[in-house]
Amino acid sequence: MIALGLEGASAQTHETIIVGSGPAGLTLAMELARRGRPALLLESGLDRAGAAQDLSAATLVDPARHDDMRIAVARRLGGTSNLWGGRSLPLDPVDFVPRPFADLTRWPIEYEEIARHYPAACRYVDCGEAAFTLAAPDLRPADDDFSLTSLERASNRPWFQKAHAATLHASKLIDIRLGATVVELDVAENGHVNGVVTVAADGQRCALRAERVVLAAGGLESTRLLLAAQRRHPALFGGTDGPLGRYYMGHLIGEIADVVFAGAAIDNAFDFMRDGRGSFVRRRITPSPALQMRLELPNIAFWPIAPPIADPRHRSGPLSATALALSTPVLGRMILPELIRARHLKGNLDWRAHARNVLGDLPGTASFLAGFIRRRYFSAERIPGFFLRNGARRYGLSYHGEQSPNRDSKVTLERETDRLGLPRLRIDLRFARADAEAVARAHVSLARWLQASGFGRIEYRQNEAESADAALALMSHGSHQIGTARMGATRGEGVVDANLAAFDCPNLYVLGSAVFPTSGQANPTLSIVAFAVRLADRLSAIAAPVAVTRAQASAHG
């Protein structure tokens, strides 16, 4: 059920309280319900964006390095799935191997621990089967330093609250309360979390009791609640010098070069396609683990993209039509999540030049738009974007890479509070020049491999010697929110253990990308959902014996 407010919620001790209704929280609630376990899920916002969003305003130490909080956090039903582009891909085995690039950071679990939950995660994100490689028999590389077989899958229904509406409304075991903002964790002196303090939309404060609490409010907001608890209990989570709030990471994203493909086979390989397994997919070029280790590279993926659509010099009718549509806020947000829309449109748009491009290629533009709209909005398998090939076979070379963990990249609490009394965050996301140099080395290696394989060449957008400077200038993120409540084998290494339970508060769990010790190259949503399925296994195993004991005690009452 989904209801507004907290009526009746304080009358009992809940088995599990989940804070946050994004992919993490909703998946956990549905998985618990599937196993016969109840959960109370608290969402600060309503079913659409509203006043609650202002509660996430924060101080950005360097606004040029971090996304605006209005597009990094979504306080509404569905959470950041409302902002998600739908890219679905798993972490890689190499992410779990201590590597020099990642400061020899260790995960307290093996890759197989999360890999076995990816099939279920794929069902929840609706991206087809958990198939993330596809052979390219027509393309024979010179060596195995890079691979063309890695796939990203596209979610057919990225907004979780819509994709799972029937289950969420019908289940008697899922109790979702909207307009219920958690402002405090009720932590006893022995570390036991008695429950949470919430403020309803009407301003009423309410204490809710729970046997266990799961923070699934996104990396930043979950960390904010933990930091607030630490301010009241300074020894928690390793104290102020401990790992909480530190090692804040996103991803390294951008384009510093173009790629020119040598022939039709390699050119055709990167279009969006159906693989017969339930969704659109797209290839990515990835370095081998051996190359990463040998050259101390980040885990990184490359793929070709269309020329910058905002620049009318591309003289493409379809690209100009897309730019014009994206520049209209309402229509643009229907086409792309706001974060991605904003990245495509920087500065003023030359409407006249774009209109000339459209008018100069009306048949081609009309054909492109008709096909895209059909596959985007009227197909069971939803195309996530577009890739327009051109006769020159020249494209931007986009990369999405791992950011190295840095203890001094962190979030802390300000003295200033929001209107409900919770201290605001101060966000200091830092990028290292060493990461930029590693991105440049990855480009050099890829250029050699493409040339040796006869696949094409790389042309830099700056002098090659200035590539690290160019990559560093592009570094900015904020939507993936990794590392601030990292997993660890010990209290000194992490905030939570291998089962996502807080070391100092064993009935408090953190669920989300904040627990990832390393960032990898993959967008985190699919892995967050996989961890939610894994946590449901754990919580169900804990709750079931307790429920049996209660029933036995009641029978002998």
Coordinates of C-alpha atoms in Angstrom, one line a residue:
M1 CA 0.0 0.0 0.0
I2 CA 1.0 3.6 -0.5
A3 CA -0.4 6.3 1.7
L4 CA 0.3 9.9 2.7
G5 CA 1.4 10.6 6.3
L6 CA 2.1 8.4 9.3
E7 CA -1.3 7.5 10.7
G8 CA -1.1 4.3 12.7
A9 CA 2.6 3.8 12.0
S10 CA 3.7 4.5 15.6
A11 CA 1.3 1.9 17.1
Q12 CA 3.7 -1.0 16.6
T13 CA 7.3 -2.0 16.5
H14 CA 8.1 -2.7 12.8
E15 CA 10.2 -5.6 11.7
T16 CA 12.1 -3.5 9.2
I17 CA 12.0 0.2 8.5
I18 CA 13.4 1.2 5.1
V19 CA 14.4 4.9 4.6
G20 CA 14.1 5.9 0.9
S21 CA 12.0 4.7 -2.0
G22 CA 14.5 4.6 -4.8
P23 CA 15.6 1.4 -6.6
A24 CA 17.4 0.2 -3.4
G25 CA 14.5 0.7 -1.0
L26 CA 11.7 -0.4 -3.3
T27 CA 13.6 -3.6 -4.4
L28 CA 14.4 -4.5 -0.8
A29 CA 10.7 -4.0 0.2
M30 CA 9.5 -6.1 -2.7
E31 CA 12.1 -8.9 -2.0
L32 CA 11.2 -9.0 1.7
A33 CA 7.5 -9.2 0.8
R34 CA 8.3 -12.0 -1.7
R35 CA 9.7 -13.9 1.3
G36 CA 6.7 -13.2 3.5
R37 CA 8.4 -10.4 5.5
P38 CA 6.8 -7.0 6.1
A39 CA 8.5 -3.6 5.8
L40 CA 7.6 0.0 6.5
L41 CA 9.1 2.3 3.8
L42 CA 9.5 6.0 4.5
E43 CA 9.8 8.5 1.7
S44 CA 10.4 12.2 2.3
G45 CA 8.7 13.4 -0.9
L46 CA 5.4 12.7 -2.5
D47 CA 4.7 11.1 -5.9
R48 CA 6.2 14.0 -7.8
A49 CA 8.9 16.6 -7.2
G50 CA 7.9 19.2 -4.6
A51 CA 9.0 21.2 -1.5
A52 CA 10.8 18.3 0.1
Q53 CA 13.5 18.6 -2.6
D54 CA 14.8 21.7 -0.9
L55 CA 15.7 19.7 2.2
S56 CA 18.7 18.3 0.2
A57 CA 20.3 21.6 -0.5
A58 CA 24.0 21.5 0.4
T59 CA 27.2 23.5 0.3
L60 CA 29.3 22.5 -2.6
V61 CA 33.0 23.4 -2.0
D62 CA 33.6 23.4 -5.8
P63 CA 30.3 23.7 -7.7
A64 CA 32.2 23.1 -10.9
R65 CA 33.1 19.6 -9.7
H66 CA 29.8 18.5 -8.4
D67 CA 26.3 18.2 -9.8
D68 CA 23.6 20.5 -8.5
M69 CA 21.7 18.7 -5.7
R70 CA 18.5 19.1 -7.6
I71 CA 19.7 16.6 -10.2
A72 CA 21.8 14.5 -7.8
V73 CA 19.0 13.7 -5.3
A74 CA 15.3 13.0 -5.9
R75 CA 13.1 13.3 -2.9
R76 CA 10.0 11.7 -4.3
L77 CA 8.5 8.2 -4.8
G78 CA 10.9 6.3 -7.0
G79 CA 13.9 8.3 -5.8
T80 CA 16.7 8.7 -8.3
S81 CA 15.1 6.2 -10.7
N82 CA 13.2 9.4 -11.8
L83 CA 16.6 10.7 -12.9
W84 CA 18.1 7.5 -14.2
G85 CA 19.1 7.0 -17.8
G86 CA 18.5 3.2 -17.6
R87 CA 22.1 2.0 -18.2
S88 CA 22.3 -1.4 -16.6
L89 CA 25.6 -3.2 -16.2
P90 CA 27.4 -5.2 -13.5
L91 CA 30.5 -4.5 -11.5
D92 CA 33.5 -6.4 -12.9
P93 CA 35.6 -9.1 -11.2
V94 CA 38.6 -6.9 -11.4
D95 CA 36.9 -4.3 -9.2
F96 CA 37.2 -6.8 -6.3
V97 CA 41.0 -7.3 -6.8
P98 CA 43.3 -5.0 -4.8
R99 CA 45.0 -2.8 -7.5
P100 CA 47.6 0.0 -7.3
F101 CA 45.3 2.4 -9.1
A102 CA 42.6 1.9 -6.4
D103 CA 45.2 2.2 -3.5
L104 CA 45.0 -1.6 -3.0
T105 CA 41.5 -1.2 -1.6
R106 CA 39.8 -4.5 -0.7
W107 CA 36.1 -5.5 -0.7
P108 CA 35.1 -7.7 2.2
I109 CA 33.3 -10.0 -0.2
E110 CA 34.2 -11.9 -3.4
Y111 CA 32.7 -11.0 -6.8
E112 CA 30.7 -14.2 -6.8
E113 CA 28.8 -13.0 -3.7
I114 CA 27.1 -10.2 -5.7
A115 CA 27.2 -11.8 -9.2
R116 CA 24.7 -14.5 -8.3
H117 CA 22.1 -11.8 -7.6
Y118 CA 22.4 -10.1 -11.0
P119 CA 19.7 -12.2 -12.7
A120 CA 17.2 -11.1 -10.1
A121 CA 18.4 -7.5 -10.3
C122 CA 17.9 -7.5 -14.1
R123 CA 14.3 -8.6 -13.6
Y124 CA 13.7 -5.7 -11.2
V125 CA 15.3 -3.1 -13.5
D126 CA 13.6 -4.8 -16.5
C127 CA 16.7 -4.9 -18.7
G128 CA 16.2 -8.5 -20.0
E129 CA 18.5 -11.3 -19.1
A130 CA 21.8 -11.0 -17.2
A131 CA 23.8 -11.3 -20.4
F132 CA 26.6 -8.7 -20.6
T133 CA 28.9 -10.0 -23.3
L134 CA 28.3 -10.5 -27.0
A135 CA 30.8 -12.0 -29.4
A136 CA 31.9 -9.9 -32.4
P137 CA 32.9 -12.6 -34.9
D138 CA 33.4 -10.2 -37.8
L139 CA 36.0 -8.1 -35.9
R140 CA 39.3 -9.7 -35.1
P141 CA 41.5 -7.6 -32.9
A142 CA 45.3 -7.7 -33.0
D143 CA 45.6 -8.7 -29.3
D144 CA 43.4 -9.0 -26.1
D145 CA 44.5 -5.7 -24.5
F146 CA 41.0 -4.4 -25.2
S147 CA 37.7 -6.1 -25.9
L148 CA 34.6 -5.3 -28.0
T149 CA 32.4 -7.9 -26.3
S150 CA 31.3 -6.0 -23.2
L151 CA 27.6 -4.9 -23.2
E152 CA 25.5 -2.4 -21.4
R153 CA 21.8 -3.2 -21.2
A154 CA 18.9 -0.7 -21.2
S155 CA 16.1 -0.7 -18.7
N156 CA 12.7 -0.8 -20.4
R157 CA 11.0 0.9 -17.5
P158 CA 13.5 2.9 -15.5
W159 CA 11.0 4.6 -13.2
F160 CA 10.7 2.0 -10.4
Q161 CA 7.4 3.4 -9.0
K162 CA 5.7 3.0 -12.3
A163 CA 7.4 -0.3 -13.3
H164 CA 6.3 -2.0 -10.1
A165 CA 3.1 0.0 -9.3
A166 CA 0.8 -3.0 -9.2
T167 CA 3.0 -4.8 -6.6
L168 CA 3.5 -1.7 -4.5
H169 CA -0.2 -0.8 -4.3
A170 CA -1.4 -4.4 -3.8
S171 CA 1.0 -5.9 -1.3
K172 CA -0.2 -6.1 2.3
L173 CA 3.4 -6.6 3.4
I174 CA 4.7 -3.3 1.9
D175 CA 3.6 -0.1 3.7
I176 CA 4.9 3.0 1.9
R177 CA 4.4 6.3 3.6
L178 CA 4.9 9.5 1.6
G179 CA 5.7 12.9 3.1
A180 CA 7.6 11.1 5.9
T181 CA 11.1 12.6 6.4
V182 CA 13.5 10.8 8.7
V183 CA 15.5 13.4 10.6
E184 CA 17.1 11.3 13.3
L185 CA 18.3 7.7 14.1
D186 CA 17.3 6.8 17.6
V187 CA 20.6 5.2 18.8
A188 CA 21.0 3.8 22.3
E189 CA 24.2 4.1 24.2
N190 CA 25.0 0.4 23.4
G191 CA 24.7 1.1 19.7
H192 CA 21.2 -0.5 19.2
V193 CA 19.0 1.5 16.9
N194 CA 15.6 1.7 18.5
G195 CA 14.0 3.3 15.4
V196 CA 13.8 6.6 13.7
V197 CA 12.3 10.1 14.3
T198 CA 10.3 11.4 11.4
V199 CA 8.5 14.6 10.4
A200 CA 5.3 14.3 8.4
A201 CA 4.3 16.7 5.7
D202 CA 2.1 18.6 8.3
G203 CA 5.1 19.2 10.5
Q204 CA 4.2 16.6 13.2
R205 CA 7.2 14.7 14.6
C206 CA 6.8 11.0 15.2
A207 CA 9.1 8.3 16.7
L208 CA 8.8 5.0 15.0
R209 CA 10.2 1.8 16.5
A210 CA 11.9 -1.0 14.5
E211 CA 13.8 -4.2 15.0
R212 CA 16.1 -3.1 12.3
V213 CA 16.6 0.0 10.1
V214 CA 17.9 0.2 6.5
L215 CA 19.2 3.4 5.1
A216 CA 18.4 3.4 1.4
A217 CA 18.1 7.1 0.8
G218 CA 21.0 7.5 -1.7
G219 CA 24.6 7.8 -0.9
L220 CA 24.6 11.4 0.2
E221 CA 21.4 11.4 2.3
S222 CA 22.1 8.1 4.0
T223 CA 25.6 9.4 4.9
R224 CA 24.0 12.6 6.2
L225 CA 21.8 10.7 8.7
L226 CA 24.9 8.6 9.8
L227 CA 26.9 11.8 10.3
A228 CA 24.1 13.3 12.3
A229 CA 24.0 10.2 14.5
Q230 CA 27.8 10.5 14.9
R231 CA 27.5 14.1 16.0
R232 CA 25.3 13.0 18.8
H233 CA 27.5 10.0 19.6
P234 CA 31.0 11.0 18.6
A235 CA 32.6 7.5 19.0
L236 CA 30.3 5.9 16.4
F237 CA 31.6 4.7 13.1
G238 CA 35.3 5.2 14.0
G239 CA 34.8 8.7 15.2
T240 CA 35.5 11.9 13.2
D241 CA 38.8 10.4 11.9
G242 CA 37.0 7.2 10.8
P243 CA 35.9 6.2 7.3
L244 CA 32.4 7.7 7.5
G245 CA 31.9 10.5 4.9
R246 CA 35.3 9.9 3.4
Y247 CA 36.5 8.3 0.1
Y248 CA 33.7 10.1 -1.8
M249 CA 33.8 9.0 -5.4
G250 CA 31.8 9.3 -8.6
H251 CA 33.1 8.5 -12.1
L252 CA 35.5 10.0 -14.6
I253 CA 33.4 11.0 -17.6
G254 CA 34.0 13.0 -20.8
E255 CA 35.5 13.1 -24.3
I256 CA 39.0 14.3 -25.0
A257 CA 39.3 12.7 -28.4
D258 CA 37.4 11.6 -31.5
V259 CA 37.5 8.1 -33.0
V260 CA 37.6 7.5 -36.8
F261 CA 36.6 4.0 -37.7
A262 CA 38.3 2.3 -40.6
G263 CA 35.3 0.3 -42.1
A264 CA 31.7 -0.6 -42.0
A265 CA 31.9 -3.6 -39.7
I266 CA 33.4 -1.7 -36.8
D267 CA 31.1 1.3 -37.5
N268 CA 28.0 -0.8 -37.4
A269 CA 29.1 -2.6 -34.2
F270 CA 28.2 0.3 -31.9
D271 CA 24.6 1.0 -32.8
F272 CA 21.9 0.3 -30.3
M273 CA 20.5 -3.2 -31.0
R274 CA 18.3 -5.9 -29.7
D275 CA 20.1 -9.1 -28.7
G276 CA 17.0 -11.3 -28.4
R277 CA 17.3 -11.3 -24.5
G278 CA 14.7 -8.7 -23.6
S279 CA 16.2 -5.2 -24.1
F280 CA 18.3 -2.9 -26.2
V281 CA 22.0 -3.3 -25.7
R282 CA 25.2 -1.5 -26.8
R283 CA 28.8 -2.5 -27.0
R284 CA 31.6 -0.8 -25.0
I285 CA 35.3 -1.1 -25.5
T286 CA 37.1 -2.1 -22.3
P287 CA 40.7 -2.8 -21.3
S288 CA 41.6 -6.2 -20.1
P289 CA 42.3 -6.7 -16.3
A290 CA 45.9 -7.6 -17.2
L291 CA 46.4 -4.3 -19.1
Q292 CA 44.8 -2.4 -16.2
M293 CA 47.2 -4.0 -13.7
R294 CA 50.3 -3.6 -16.0
L295 CA 49.8 0.1 -16.7
E296 CA 47.9 1.1 -13.5
L297 CA 44.8 2.1 -15.5
P298 CA 41.4 2.7 -14.1
N299 CA 38.7 0.3 -14.9
I300 CA 37.3 2.3 -17.9
A301 CA 34.9 1.8 -20.8
F302 CA 34.8 3.7 -24.2
W303 CA 32.2 4.0 -26.8
P304 CA 31.5 6.3 -29.8
I305 CA 28.9 9.1 -29.6
A306 CA 27.4 11.5 -32.0
P307 CA 29.0 14.9 -32.5
P308 CA 28.0 17.5 -29.9
I309 CA 24.4 18.1 -30.7
A310 CA 24.3 21.7 -29.5
D311 CA 26.8 22.7 -32.1
P312 CA 24.9 23.3 -35.4
R313 CA 28.1 22.9 -37.5
H314 CA 27.4 19.2 -37.6
R315 CA 24.7 20.2 -40.2
S316 CA 22.6 17.2 -39.3
G317 CA 18.8 17.6 -39.4
P318 CA 18.2 14.8 -36.9
L319 CA 20.8 16.1 -34.4
S320 CA 19.5 19.7 -34.7
A321 CA 15.9 18.5 -34.1
T322 CA 17.1 16.6 -31.0
A323 CA 18.9 19.7 -29.8
L324 CA 15.8 21.9 -30.2
A325 CA 13.6 19.3 -28.5
L326 CA 16.1 19.0 -25.5
S327 CA 16.2 22.8 -25.2
T328 CA 12.5 22.9 -24.3
P329 CA 12.5 21.9 -20.6
V330 CA 9.2 20.0 -20.5
L331 CA 9.8 18.1 -23.8
G332 CA 13.5 17.7 -23.1
R333 CA 12.9 16.0 -19.7
M334 CA 10.6 13.6 -21.4
I335 CA 13.4 12.5 -23.8
L336 CA 16.3 12.4 -21.3
P337 CA 16.9 12.6 -17.6
E338 CA 17.7 16.1 -16.5
L339 CA 21.4 15.3 -15.7
I340 CA 22.0 14.0 -19.2
R341 CA 19.9 16.7 -20.8
A342 CA 22.0 19.4 -19.1
R343 CA 25.3 17.8 -20.3
H344 CA 24.1 18.0 -23.9
L345 CA 23.1 21.7 -23.7
K346 CA 25.7 24.1 -22.4
G347 CA 25.5 27.8 -23.3
N348 CA 23.0 29.4 -25.6
L349 CA 21.5 27.4 -28.4
D350 CA 21.6 28.9 -31.9
W351 CA 17.9 28.2 -32.8
R352 CA 18.2 29.7 -36.3
A353 CA 21.2 27.6 -37.4
H354 CA 19.5 24.4 -36.0
A355 CA 16.3 25.2 -37.8
R356 CA 18.2 25.6 -41.1
N357 CA 19.7 22.1 -40.5
V358 CA 16.2 20.6 -39.9
L359 CA 14.7 22.3 -42.9
G360 CA 17.6 21.3 -45.1
D361 CA 17.0 17.6 -44.3
L362 CA 13.3 17.3 -43.7
P363 CA 12.8 13.7 -45.0
G364 CA 15.8 12.4 -43.0
T365 CA 14.8 14.2 -39.9
A366 CA 11.2 13.0 -40.1
S367 CA 12.3 9.4 -40.7
F368 CA 14.7 9.6 -37.7
L369 CA 12.2 11.1 -35.3
A370 CA 9.4 8.7 -36.3
G371 CA 11.7 5.7 -35.7
F372 CA 13.1 7.0 -32.4
I373 CA 9.7 7.9 -31.0
R374 CA 8.3 4.5 -31.9
R375 CA 11.2 2.6 -30.3
R376 CA 11.4 4.9 -27.3
Y377 CA 7.7 5.3 -26.3
F378 CA 5.7 2.6 -28.1
S379 CA 8.0 -0.5 -27.9
A380 CA 8.2 -3.1 -25.1
E381 CA 11.9 -2.9 -25.5
R382 CA 12.8 0.8 -24.9
I383 CA 15.7 2.3 -26.8
P384 CA 17.7 4.4 -24.4
G385 CA 19.2 6.9 -26.8
F386 CA 20.4 7.3 -30.4
F387 CA 23.6 6.8 -32.4
L388 CA 23.6 8.5 -35.8
R389 CA 26.3 7.0 -38.1
N390 CA 27.9 9.3 -40.7
G391 CA 29.8 8.8 -43.9
A392 CA 33.1 9.9 -42.4
R393 CA 32.7 7.4 -39.6
R394 CA 34.0 10.0 -37.2
Y395 CA 32.5 10.2 -33.6
G396 CA 33.3 11.6 -30.2
L397 CA 35.0 9.0 -28.0
S398 CA 33.2 8.9 -24.7
Y399 CA 34.7 7.3 -21.6
H400 CA 33.3 6.3 -18.2
G401 CA 36.0 5.4 -15.8
E402 CA 36.8 4.6 -12.2
Q403 CA 37.7 7.3 -9.8
S404 CA 40.4 6.3 -7.3
P405 CA 39.4 6.4 -3.6
N406 CA 40.8 9.4 -1.7
R407 CA 40.4 9.8 2.0
D408 CA 40.3 13.6 1.7
S409 CA 37.4 13.6 -0.8
K410 CA 34.6 13.8 1.7
V411 CA 31.3 15.0 2.9
T412 CA 30.8 16.6 6.4
L413 CA 28.0 18.4 8.3
E414 CA 27.5 22.1 8.3
R415 CA 26.3 24.1 11.3
E416 CA 23.4 25.3 9.2
T417 CA 20.3 23.0 9.3
D418 CA 17.4 22.5 7.0
R419 CA 13.9 23.6 8.0
L420 CA 13.4 20.4 9.9
G421 CA 16.5 20.7 11.9
L422 CA 18.9 18.2 10.2
P423 CA 22.4 19.7 9.5
R424 CA 23.1 20.3 5.9
L425 CA 25.9 18.6 4.0
R426 CA 29.2 20.2 3.0
I427 CA 30.4 18.3 -0.1
D428 CA 34.1 18.3 -1.1
L429 CA 34.4 16.0 -4.0
R430 CA 38.1 15.9 -5.1
F431 CA 39.6 14.5 -8.3
A432 CA 43.2 13.5 -8.6
R433 CA 45.6 14.5 -11.3
A434 CA 46.9 10.9 -11.2
D435 CA 43.5 9.8 -12.3
A436 CA 43.6 12.1 -15.3
E437 CA 47.0 10.9 -16.2
A438 CA 45.7 7.3 -16.1
V439 CA 42.8 8.3 -18.4
A440 CA 45.3 9.7 -20.8
R441 CA 47.4 6.5 -20.7
A442 CA 44.2 4.5 -21.4
H443 CA 43.6 6.6 -24.5
V444 CA 47.2 6.0 -25.7
S445 CA 46.8 2.2 -25.2
L446 CA 43.4 2.2 -27.0
A447 CA 44.9 4.2 -29.9
R448 CA 47.6 1.6 -30.4
W449 CA 45.1 -1.2 -30.2
L450 CA 42.7 0.3 -32.7
Q451 CA 45.5 1.0 -35.2
A452 CA 47.1 -2.4 -34.8
S453 CA 43.7 -4.1 -35.2
G454 CA 42.9 -2.1 -38.3
F455 CA 39.8 -0.8 -36.6
G456 CA 40.6 2.9 -36.9
R457 CA 42.4 5.8 -35.2
I458 CA 42.1 8.3 -32.4
E459 CA 42.4 12.1 -33.0
Y460 CA 42.8 14.2 -29.9
R461 CA 40.9 17.4 -29.4
Q462 CA 44.1 18.9 -27.9
N463 CA 47.8 18.3 -28.2
E464 CA 48.3 14.7 -27.0
A465 CA 50.7 15.9 -24.4
E466 CA 47.8 18.0 -22.9
S467 CA 45.4 15.1 -22.6
A468 CA 45.7 14.7 -18.9
D469 CA 45.0 18.4 -18.4
A470 CA 41.9 18.1 -20.6
A471 CA 40.6 15.1 -18.7
L472 CA 41.2 16.8 -15.4
A473 CA 39.3 19.9 -16.6
L474 CA 36.3 17.7 -17.4
M475 CA 36.1 15.9 -14.1
S476 CA 32.8 16.6 -12.4
H477 CA 30.1 14.3 -11.0
G478 CA 27.7 13.8 -8.1
S479 CA 24.9 11.4 -9.2
H480 CA 26.6 8.1 -8.3
Q481 CA 27.6 8.9 -4.7
I482 CA 30.1 6.1 -4.0
G483 CA 32.3 5.3 -1.0
T484 CA 31.1 7.4 1.9
A485 CA 29.8 4.5 4.0
R486 CA 32.2 1.9 2.6
M487 CA 32.2 -1.8 3.3
G488 CA 35.1 -3.2 5.2
A489 CA 36.5 -6.3 6.9
T490 CA 37.0 -4.3 10.1
R491 CA 35.7 -1.2 11.8
G492 CA 38.8 0.7 10.9
E493 CA 38.4 -0.1 7.2
G494 CA 34.7 0.5 6.8
V495 CA 31.4 1.8 8.2
V496 CA 29.5 -1.5 7.4
D497 CA 30.5 -5.1 7.3
A498 CA 30.2 -7.7 4.5
N499 CA 26.4 -8.0 5.3
L500 CA 25.9 -4.2 5.1
A501 CA 25.4 -4.0 8.9
A502 CA 27.0 -1.0 10.6
F503 CA 29.9 -2.1 12.8
D504 CA 28.8 0.0 15.8
C505 CA 25.0 -0.5 15.3
P506 CA 24.4 -4.1 14.3
N507 CA 20.7 -3.7 13.6
L508 CA 21.4 -0.7 11.3
Y509 CA 22.1 -1.4 7.6
V510 CA 23.2 0.8 4.7
L511 CA 22.1 0.0 1.2
G512 CA 23.4 1.8 -1.8
S513 CA 26.5 2.8 -3.7
A514 CA 27.9 4.5 -0.6
V515 CA 29.0 1.1 0.6
F516 CA 31.1 0.4 -2.5
P517 CA 34.8 0.6 -1.5
T518 CA 35.8 1.1 -5.2
S519 CA 33.8 2.7 -8.0
G520 CA 34.6 0.5 -11.1
Q521 CA 33.6 1.6 -14.5
A522 CA 29.9 0.5 -14.3
N523 CA 27.0 2.8 -13.5
P524 CA 25.9 1.6 -10.0
T525 CA 22.1 1.1 -10.2
L526 CA 22.0 -2.5 -11.3
S527 CA 24.6 -3.4 -8.6
I528 CA 22.6 -1.5 -6.0
V529 CA 19.6 -3.5 -6.8
A530 CA 21.6 -6.7 -6.7
F531 CA 22.8 -5.8 -3.2
A532 CA 19.2 -5.1 -2.2
V533 CA 18.3 -8.7 -3.2
R534 CA 21.3 -10.0 -1.3
L535 CA 20.3 -8.0 1.8
A536 CA 16.7 -9.3 1.6
D537 CA 18.2 -12.8 1.9
R538 CA 20.0 -11.8 5.0
L539 CA 17.2 -9.9 6.7
S540 CA 14.7 -12.7 6.0
A541 CA 17.0 -15.3 7.5
I542 CA 17.3 -13.1 10.7
A543 CA 13.6 -12.3 10.9
A544 CA 12.1 -15.8 10.3
P545 CA 13.4 -17.5 13.5
V546 CA 12.4 -14.4 15.5
A547 CA 8.9 -14.6 14.1
V548 CA 8.7 -18.4 15.0
T549 CA 9.9 -17.7 18.5
R550 CA 7.2 -15.0 19.0
A551 CA 4.5 -17.3 17.7
Q552 CA 5.6 -20.1 20.1
A553 CA 5.7 -17.6 23.0
S554 CA 2.2 -16.4 22.1
A555 CA 0.8 -20.0 21.8
H556 CA 2.1 -20.7 25.3
G557 CA 1.2 -17.3 26.6

